[in-house]
Coordinates of C-alpha atoms in Angstrom, one line a residue:
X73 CA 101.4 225.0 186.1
X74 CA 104.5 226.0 184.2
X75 CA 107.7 224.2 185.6
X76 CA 110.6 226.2 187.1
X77 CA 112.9 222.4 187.5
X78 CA 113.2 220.3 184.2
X79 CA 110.8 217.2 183.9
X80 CA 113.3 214.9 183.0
X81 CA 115.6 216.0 185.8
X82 CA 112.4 215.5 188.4
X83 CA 112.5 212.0 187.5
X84 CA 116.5 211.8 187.6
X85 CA 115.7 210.4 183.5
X86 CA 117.7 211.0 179.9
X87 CA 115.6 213.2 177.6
X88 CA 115.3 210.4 175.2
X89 CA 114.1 208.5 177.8
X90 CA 111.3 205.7 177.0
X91 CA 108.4 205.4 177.9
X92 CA 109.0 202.4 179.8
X93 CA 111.8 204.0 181.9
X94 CA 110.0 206.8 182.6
X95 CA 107.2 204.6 184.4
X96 CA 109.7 203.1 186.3
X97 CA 111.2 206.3 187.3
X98 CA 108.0 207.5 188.0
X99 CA 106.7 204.3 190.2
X100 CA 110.1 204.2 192.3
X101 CA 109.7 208.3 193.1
X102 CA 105.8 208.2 193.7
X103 CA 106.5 205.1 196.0
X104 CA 109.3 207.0 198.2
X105 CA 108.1 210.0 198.2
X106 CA 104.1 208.9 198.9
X107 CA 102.4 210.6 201.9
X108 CA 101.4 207.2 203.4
X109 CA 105.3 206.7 203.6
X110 CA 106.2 209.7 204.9
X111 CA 103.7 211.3 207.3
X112 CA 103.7 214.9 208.1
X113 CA 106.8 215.1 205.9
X114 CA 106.0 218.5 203.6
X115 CA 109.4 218.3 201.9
X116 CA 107.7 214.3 200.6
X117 CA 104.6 215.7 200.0
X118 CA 105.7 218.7 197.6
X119 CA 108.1 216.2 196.0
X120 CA 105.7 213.9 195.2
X121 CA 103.2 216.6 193.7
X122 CA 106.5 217.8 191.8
X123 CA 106.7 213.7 190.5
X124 CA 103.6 213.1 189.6
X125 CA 103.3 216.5 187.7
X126 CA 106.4 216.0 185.3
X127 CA 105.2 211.7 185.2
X128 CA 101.8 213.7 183.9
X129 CA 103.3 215.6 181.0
X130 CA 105.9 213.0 180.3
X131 CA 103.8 209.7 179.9
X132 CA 101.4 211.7 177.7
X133 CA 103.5 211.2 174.1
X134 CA 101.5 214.0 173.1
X135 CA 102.2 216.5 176.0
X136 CA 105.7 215.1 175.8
X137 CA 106.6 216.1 172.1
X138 CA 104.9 219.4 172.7
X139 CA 106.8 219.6 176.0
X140 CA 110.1 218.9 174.5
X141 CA 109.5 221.2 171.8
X142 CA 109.2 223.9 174.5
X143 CA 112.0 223.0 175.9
X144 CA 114.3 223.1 173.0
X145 CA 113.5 227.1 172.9
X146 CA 114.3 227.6 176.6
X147 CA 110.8 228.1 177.4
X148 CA 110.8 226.4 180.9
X149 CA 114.2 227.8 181.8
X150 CA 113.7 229.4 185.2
X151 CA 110.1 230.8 185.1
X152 CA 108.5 234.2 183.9
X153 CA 111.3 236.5 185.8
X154 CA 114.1 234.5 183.5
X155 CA 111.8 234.7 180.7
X156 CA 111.4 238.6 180.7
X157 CA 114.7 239.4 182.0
X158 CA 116.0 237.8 178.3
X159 CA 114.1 240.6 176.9
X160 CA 116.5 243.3 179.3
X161 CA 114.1 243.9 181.7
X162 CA 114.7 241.7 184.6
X163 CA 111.9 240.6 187.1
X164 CA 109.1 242.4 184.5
X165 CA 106.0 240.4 183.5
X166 CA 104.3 242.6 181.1
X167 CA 104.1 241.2 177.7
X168 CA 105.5 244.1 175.8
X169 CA 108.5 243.7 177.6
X170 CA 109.1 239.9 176.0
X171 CA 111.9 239.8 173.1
X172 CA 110.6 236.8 171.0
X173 CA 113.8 236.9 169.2
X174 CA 115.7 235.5 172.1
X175 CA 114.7 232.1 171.8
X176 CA 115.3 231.4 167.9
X177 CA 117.9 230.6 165.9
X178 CA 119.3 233.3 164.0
X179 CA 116.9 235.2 165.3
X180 CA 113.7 233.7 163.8
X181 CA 111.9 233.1 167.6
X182 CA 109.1 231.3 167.5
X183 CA 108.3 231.9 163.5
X184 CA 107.4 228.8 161.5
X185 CA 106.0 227.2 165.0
X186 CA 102.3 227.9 164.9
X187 CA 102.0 229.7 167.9
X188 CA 103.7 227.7 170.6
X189 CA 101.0 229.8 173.3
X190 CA 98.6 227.1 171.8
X191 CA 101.2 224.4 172.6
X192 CA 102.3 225.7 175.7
X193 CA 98.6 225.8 176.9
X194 CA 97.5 222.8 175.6
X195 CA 100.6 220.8 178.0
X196 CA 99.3 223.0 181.5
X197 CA 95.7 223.7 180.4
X198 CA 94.1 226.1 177.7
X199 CA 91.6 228.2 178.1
X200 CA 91.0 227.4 182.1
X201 CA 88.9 229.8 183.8
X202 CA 89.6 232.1 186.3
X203 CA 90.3 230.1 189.7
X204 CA 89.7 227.1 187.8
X205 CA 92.0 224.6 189.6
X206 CA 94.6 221.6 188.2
X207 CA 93.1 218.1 188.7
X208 CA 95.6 216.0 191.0
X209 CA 97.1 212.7 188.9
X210 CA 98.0 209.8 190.8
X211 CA 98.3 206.6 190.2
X212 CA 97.1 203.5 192.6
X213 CA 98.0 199.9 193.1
X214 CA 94.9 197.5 193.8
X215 CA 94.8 194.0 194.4
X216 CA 94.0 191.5 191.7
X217 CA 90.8 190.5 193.0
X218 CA 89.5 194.2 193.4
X219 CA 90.8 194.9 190.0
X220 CA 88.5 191.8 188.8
X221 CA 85.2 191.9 190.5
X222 CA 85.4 195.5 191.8
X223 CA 85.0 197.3 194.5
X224 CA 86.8 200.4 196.8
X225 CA 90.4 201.0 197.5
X226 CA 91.4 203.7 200.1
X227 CA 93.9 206.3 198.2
X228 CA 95.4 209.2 200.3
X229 CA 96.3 212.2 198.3
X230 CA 98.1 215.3 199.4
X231 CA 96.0 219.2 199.3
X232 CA 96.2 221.9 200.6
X233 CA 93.8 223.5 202.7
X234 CA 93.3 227.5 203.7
X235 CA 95.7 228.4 206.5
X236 CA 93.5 228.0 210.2
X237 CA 95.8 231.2 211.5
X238 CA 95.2 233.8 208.7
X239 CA 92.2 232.3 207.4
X240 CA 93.8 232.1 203.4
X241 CA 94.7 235.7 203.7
X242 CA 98.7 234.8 203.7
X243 CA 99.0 238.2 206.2
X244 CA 100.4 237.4 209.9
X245 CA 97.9 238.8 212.1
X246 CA 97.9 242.9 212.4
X247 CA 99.8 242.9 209.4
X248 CA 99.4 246.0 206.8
X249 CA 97.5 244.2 203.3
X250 CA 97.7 246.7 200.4
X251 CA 97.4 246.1 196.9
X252 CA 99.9 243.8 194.8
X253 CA 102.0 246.2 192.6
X254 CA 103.4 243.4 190.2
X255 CA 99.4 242.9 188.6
X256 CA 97.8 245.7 190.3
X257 CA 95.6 243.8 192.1
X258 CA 94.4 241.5 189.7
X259 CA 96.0 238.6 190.6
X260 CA 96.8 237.3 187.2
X261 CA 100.1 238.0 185.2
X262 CA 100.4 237.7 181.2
X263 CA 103.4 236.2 179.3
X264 CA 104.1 236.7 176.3
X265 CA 102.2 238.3 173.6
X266 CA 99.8 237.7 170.6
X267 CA 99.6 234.0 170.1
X268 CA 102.1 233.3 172.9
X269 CA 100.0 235.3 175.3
X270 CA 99.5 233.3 178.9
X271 CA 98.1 234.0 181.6
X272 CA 98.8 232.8 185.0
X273 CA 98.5 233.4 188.7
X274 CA 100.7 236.2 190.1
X275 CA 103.7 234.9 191.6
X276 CA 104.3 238.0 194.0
X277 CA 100.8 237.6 195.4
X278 CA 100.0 234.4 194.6
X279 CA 97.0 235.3 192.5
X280 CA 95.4 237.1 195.8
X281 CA 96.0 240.5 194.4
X282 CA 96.8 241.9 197.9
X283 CA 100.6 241.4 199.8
X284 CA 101.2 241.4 203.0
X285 CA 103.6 243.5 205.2
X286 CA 104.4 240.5 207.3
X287 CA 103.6 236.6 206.4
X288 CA 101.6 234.1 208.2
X289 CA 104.2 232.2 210.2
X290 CA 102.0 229.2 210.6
X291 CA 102.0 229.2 206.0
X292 CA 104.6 231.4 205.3
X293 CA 102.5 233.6 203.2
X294 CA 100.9 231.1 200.9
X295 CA 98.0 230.9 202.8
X296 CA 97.3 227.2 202.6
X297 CA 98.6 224.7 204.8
X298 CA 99.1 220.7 203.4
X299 CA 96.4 217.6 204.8
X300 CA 96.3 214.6 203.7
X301 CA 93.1 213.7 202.1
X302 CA 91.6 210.2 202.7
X303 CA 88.7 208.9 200.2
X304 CA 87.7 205.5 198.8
X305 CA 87.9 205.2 195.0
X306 CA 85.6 202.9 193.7
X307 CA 87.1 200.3 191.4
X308 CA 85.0 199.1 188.4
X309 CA 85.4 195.2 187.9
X310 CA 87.3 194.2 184.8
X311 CA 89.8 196.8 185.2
X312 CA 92.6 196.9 183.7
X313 CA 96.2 198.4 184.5
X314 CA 96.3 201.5 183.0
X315 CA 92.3 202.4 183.3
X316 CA 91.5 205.7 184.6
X317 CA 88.3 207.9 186.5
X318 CA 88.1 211.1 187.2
X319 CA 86.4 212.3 190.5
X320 CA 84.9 215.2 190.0
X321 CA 86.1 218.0 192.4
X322 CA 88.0 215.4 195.0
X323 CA 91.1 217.1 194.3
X324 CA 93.2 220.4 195.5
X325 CA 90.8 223.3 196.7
X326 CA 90.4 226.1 194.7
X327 CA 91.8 229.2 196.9
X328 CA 89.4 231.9 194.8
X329 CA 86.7 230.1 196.4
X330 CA 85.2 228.3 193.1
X331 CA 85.1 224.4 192.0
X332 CA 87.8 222.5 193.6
X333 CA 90.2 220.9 190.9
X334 CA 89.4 217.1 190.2
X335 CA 91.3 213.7 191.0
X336 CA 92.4 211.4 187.8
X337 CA 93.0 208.2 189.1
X338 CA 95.1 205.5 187.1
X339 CA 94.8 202.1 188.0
X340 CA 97.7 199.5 188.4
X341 CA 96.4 195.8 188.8
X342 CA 98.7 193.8 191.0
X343 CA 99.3 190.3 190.2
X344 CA 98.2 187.1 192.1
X345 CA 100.0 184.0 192.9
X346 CA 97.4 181.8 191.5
X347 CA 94.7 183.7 189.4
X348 CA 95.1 185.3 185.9
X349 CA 92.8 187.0 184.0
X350 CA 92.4 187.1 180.4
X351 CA 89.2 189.8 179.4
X352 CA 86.4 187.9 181.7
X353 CA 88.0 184.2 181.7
X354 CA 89.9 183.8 185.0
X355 CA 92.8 181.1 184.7
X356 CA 94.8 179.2 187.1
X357 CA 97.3 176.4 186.9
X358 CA 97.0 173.0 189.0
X359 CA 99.6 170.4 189.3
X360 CA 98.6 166.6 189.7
X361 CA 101.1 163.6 190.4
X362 CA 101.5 161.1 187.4
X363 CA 98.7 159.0 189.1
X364 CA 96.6 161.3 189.5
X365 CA 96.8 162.6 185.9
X366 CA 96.8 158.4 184.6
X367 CA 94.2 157.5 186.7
X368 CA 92.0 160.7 187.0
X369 CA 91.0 161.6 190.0
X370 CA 88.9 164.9 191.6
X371 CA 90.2 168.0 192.6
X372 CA 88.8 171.0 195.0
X373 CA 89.4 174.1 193.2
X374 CA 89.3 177.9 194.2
X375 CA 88.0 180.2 192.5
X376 CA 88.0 184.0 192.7
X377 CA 84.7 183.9 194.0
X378 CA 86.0 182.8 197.3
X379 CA 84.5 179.2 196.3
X380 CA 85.6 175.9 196.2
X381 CA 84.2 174.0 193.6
X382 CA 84.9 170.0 192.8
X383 CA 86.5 169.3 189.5
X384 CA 86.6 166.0 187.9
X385 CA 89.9 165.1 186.0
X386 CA 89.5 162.5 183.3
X387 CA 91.8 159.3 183.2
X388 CA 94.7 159.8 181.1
X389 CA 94.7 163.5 180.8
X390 CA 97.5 165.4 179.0
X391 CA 99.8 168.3 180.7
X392 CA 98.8 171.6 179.5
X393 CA 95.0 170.5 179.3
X394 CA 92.5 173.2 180.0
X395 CA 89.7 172.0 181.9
X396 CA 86.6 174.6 181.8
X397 CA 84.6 175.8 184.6
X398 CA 81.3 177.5 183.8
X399 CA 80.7 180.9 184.9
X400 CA 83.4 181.5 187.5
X401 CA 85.1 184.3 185.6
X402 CA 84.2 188.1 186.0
X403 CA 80.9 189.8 185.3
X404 CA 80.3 192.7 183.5
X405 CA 77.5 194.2 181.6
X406 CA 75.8 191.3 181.9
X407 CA 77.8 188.9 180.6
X408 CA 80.2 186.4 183.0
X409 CA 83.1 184.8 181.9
X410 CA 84.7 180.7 183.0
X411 CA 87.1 179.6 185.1
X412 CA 89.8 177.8 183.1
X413 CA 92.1 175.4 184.9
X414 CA 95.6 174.3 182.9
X415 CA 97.0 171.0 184.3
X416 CA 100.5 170.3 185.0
X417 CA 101.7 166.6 185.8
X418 CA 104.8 166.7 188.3
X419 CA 107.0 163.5 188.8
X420 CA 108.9 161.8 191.7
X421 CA 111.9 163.4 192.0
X422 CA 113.1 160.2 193.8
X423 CA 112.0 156.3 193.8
X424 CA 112.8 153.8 196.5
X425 CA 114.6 150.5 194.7
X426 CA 111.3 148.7 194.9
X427 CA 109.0 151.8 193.6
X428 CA 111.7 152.1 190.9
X429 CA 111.0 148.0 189.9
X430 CA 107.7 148.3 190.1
X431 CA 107.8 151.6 187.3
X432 CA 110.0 149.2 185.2
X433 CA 107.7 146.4 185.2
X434 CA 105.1 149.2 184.3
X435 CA 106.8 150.3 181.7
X436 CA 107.9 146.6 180.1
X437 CA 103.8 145.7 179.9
X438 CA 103.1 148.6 179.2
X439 CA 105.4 148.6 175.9
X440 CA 107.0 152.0 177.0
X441 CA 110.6 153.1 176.0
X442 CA 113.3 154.5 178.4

């Protein structure tokens, strides 16, 4: 949808922003403001549709710069009604009423742009259907060990579903329902013209074509009410942070009765306290005592497998050695990767008077400098 607030104001960021900033702005919002944190709080839940909208066009560089283009002319200044009242016609929608002129320099509107209807449809979706619906963007934490071997995560995403009291219709019940005059019952609006043309759901109806004398209390006219929607994601192993899938028609009903819009999922892999991966090698870091380490010795290790598996270290080994072990990384497309197991070497941070002799006699036959 077209915005009415400024993206960079939705996420309380400069307009040069980076790209890094943004995701933090975006992560701290989506976190406060996330259904599971505030349940049956509509004021959250339309806030955090509102964040992850204006992270959607924002983290895109490409949406961005044609965003911020946009924006440079005014186009997202207040909606349609701010749009066409710039042409002297306040609260119109037809695009013969649209001054073009408004928006350029000197004059020059949109000229020398290319058709910014191309770029302003390619940022909230070209060419969509009638009743074709948004998908819903989100993005999900999972554990490390999910993100490695794979596997479900639960995800709860806020929709909205048609209104149990009026049934979709908006109307309070024994209302009068005649026909929309701002689109004449078609339930779509234009804006703009030639190139520039868009069209959109009617914001007087709503894209239902038909007004009510009285609204729904129970919606308030809109004719959907907000759920939370519960479904397990499936999580492919060796994902990365940043990897996405796209469940088809899991997302926000579609209120003309077609397709319901689809769910993009991004990943974000959280990090473990003792496991790292590196493509389908798994790595981990062990200390051993300076006897262990001189001496060798052998060592239960975990892996991600939920195993245990006895390592042998050899006499005399180095910090910072790798030791391998065979096949314990992640799987995928038929390949498996190792577990690989970096050795530190901690030392006493203390010695009793004798243990302190004895590590200078040590170190005199041994011929070692201190």
């Amino acid at each position: 949808m077209a915005p009415n607030k400024d993206y960079y104001q939705v996420l309380g960021v400069p307009e040069k922003a980076s790209a890094e900033q943004i995701k933090k702005a975006y992560r701290r919002l989506a976190k406060k403001h996330h259904p599971d944190a505030n349940p049956n709080d509509k004021a959250s839940a339309e806030r955090f549709k509102e964040v992850s909208e204006a992270n959607s066009v924002l983290s895109d560089p490409d949406k961005r710069k044609k965003y911020d283009t946009m924006r440079k002319f005014g186009a997202f200044a207040g909606g349609p009604r701010e749009w066409a009242s710039r042409a002297g016609r306040a609260g119109s929608t037809r695009a013969e009423d649209f001054d073009f002129g408004s928006f350029g320099a000197g004059g020059g509107g949109f000229a020398g742009f290319g058709g910014l209807g191309d770029i302003f449809s390619s940022i909230f979706g070209k060419g969509k259907q009638a009743g074709e619906v948004e998908p819903i963007e989100m993005t999900v934490d999972i554990p490390f060990k999910t993100a490695a071997l794979g596997g479900k995560v639960p995800v709860t995403i806020p929709v909205k579903e048609a209104c149990p009291l009026c049934g979709g219709s908006g109307a309070a019940p024994g209302a009068r329902v005649s026909t929309c005059s701002e689109c004449g019952g078609r339930g779509t609006v234009s804006f703009g013209q030639g190139s520039f043309a868009v069209t959109r759901p009617c914001p007087a109806c709503r894209g239902r074509g038909k007004v009510a004398s009285e609204r729904c209390g129970k919606c308030s006219g809109d004719g959907e009410v907000g759920v939370d929607k519960k479904l397990r994601v499936t999580v492919p192993a060796a994902t990365d942070s940043g990897h996405k899938v796209r469940l088809k028609s899991q997302g926000q009903r579609n209120p003309a009765g077609g397709r319901a819009g689809d769910l993009i999922v991004t990943f974000q892999v959280k990090s473990d306290r003792f496991f790292r991966r590196d493509g389908l090698d798994i790595h981990c870091t062990v200390p051993l005592n300076l006897i262990q380490a001189t001496l060798g010795t052998k060592l239960q290790v975990r892996t991600i497998h939920g195993q245990k598996v006895v390592l042998r270290i050899p006499a005399a080994t180095q910090p910072g050695r790798k030791l391998r072990i065979k096949g314990q990384g992640v799987e995928k497309n038929g390949r498996r990767g190792d577990q690989l197991v970096e050795i530190t070497v901690t030392v006493p941070e203390k010695l009793t008077g004798d243990q302190e002799k004895l590590l200078r006699e040590f170190a005199a036959a041994a011929d070692l400098k201190y």
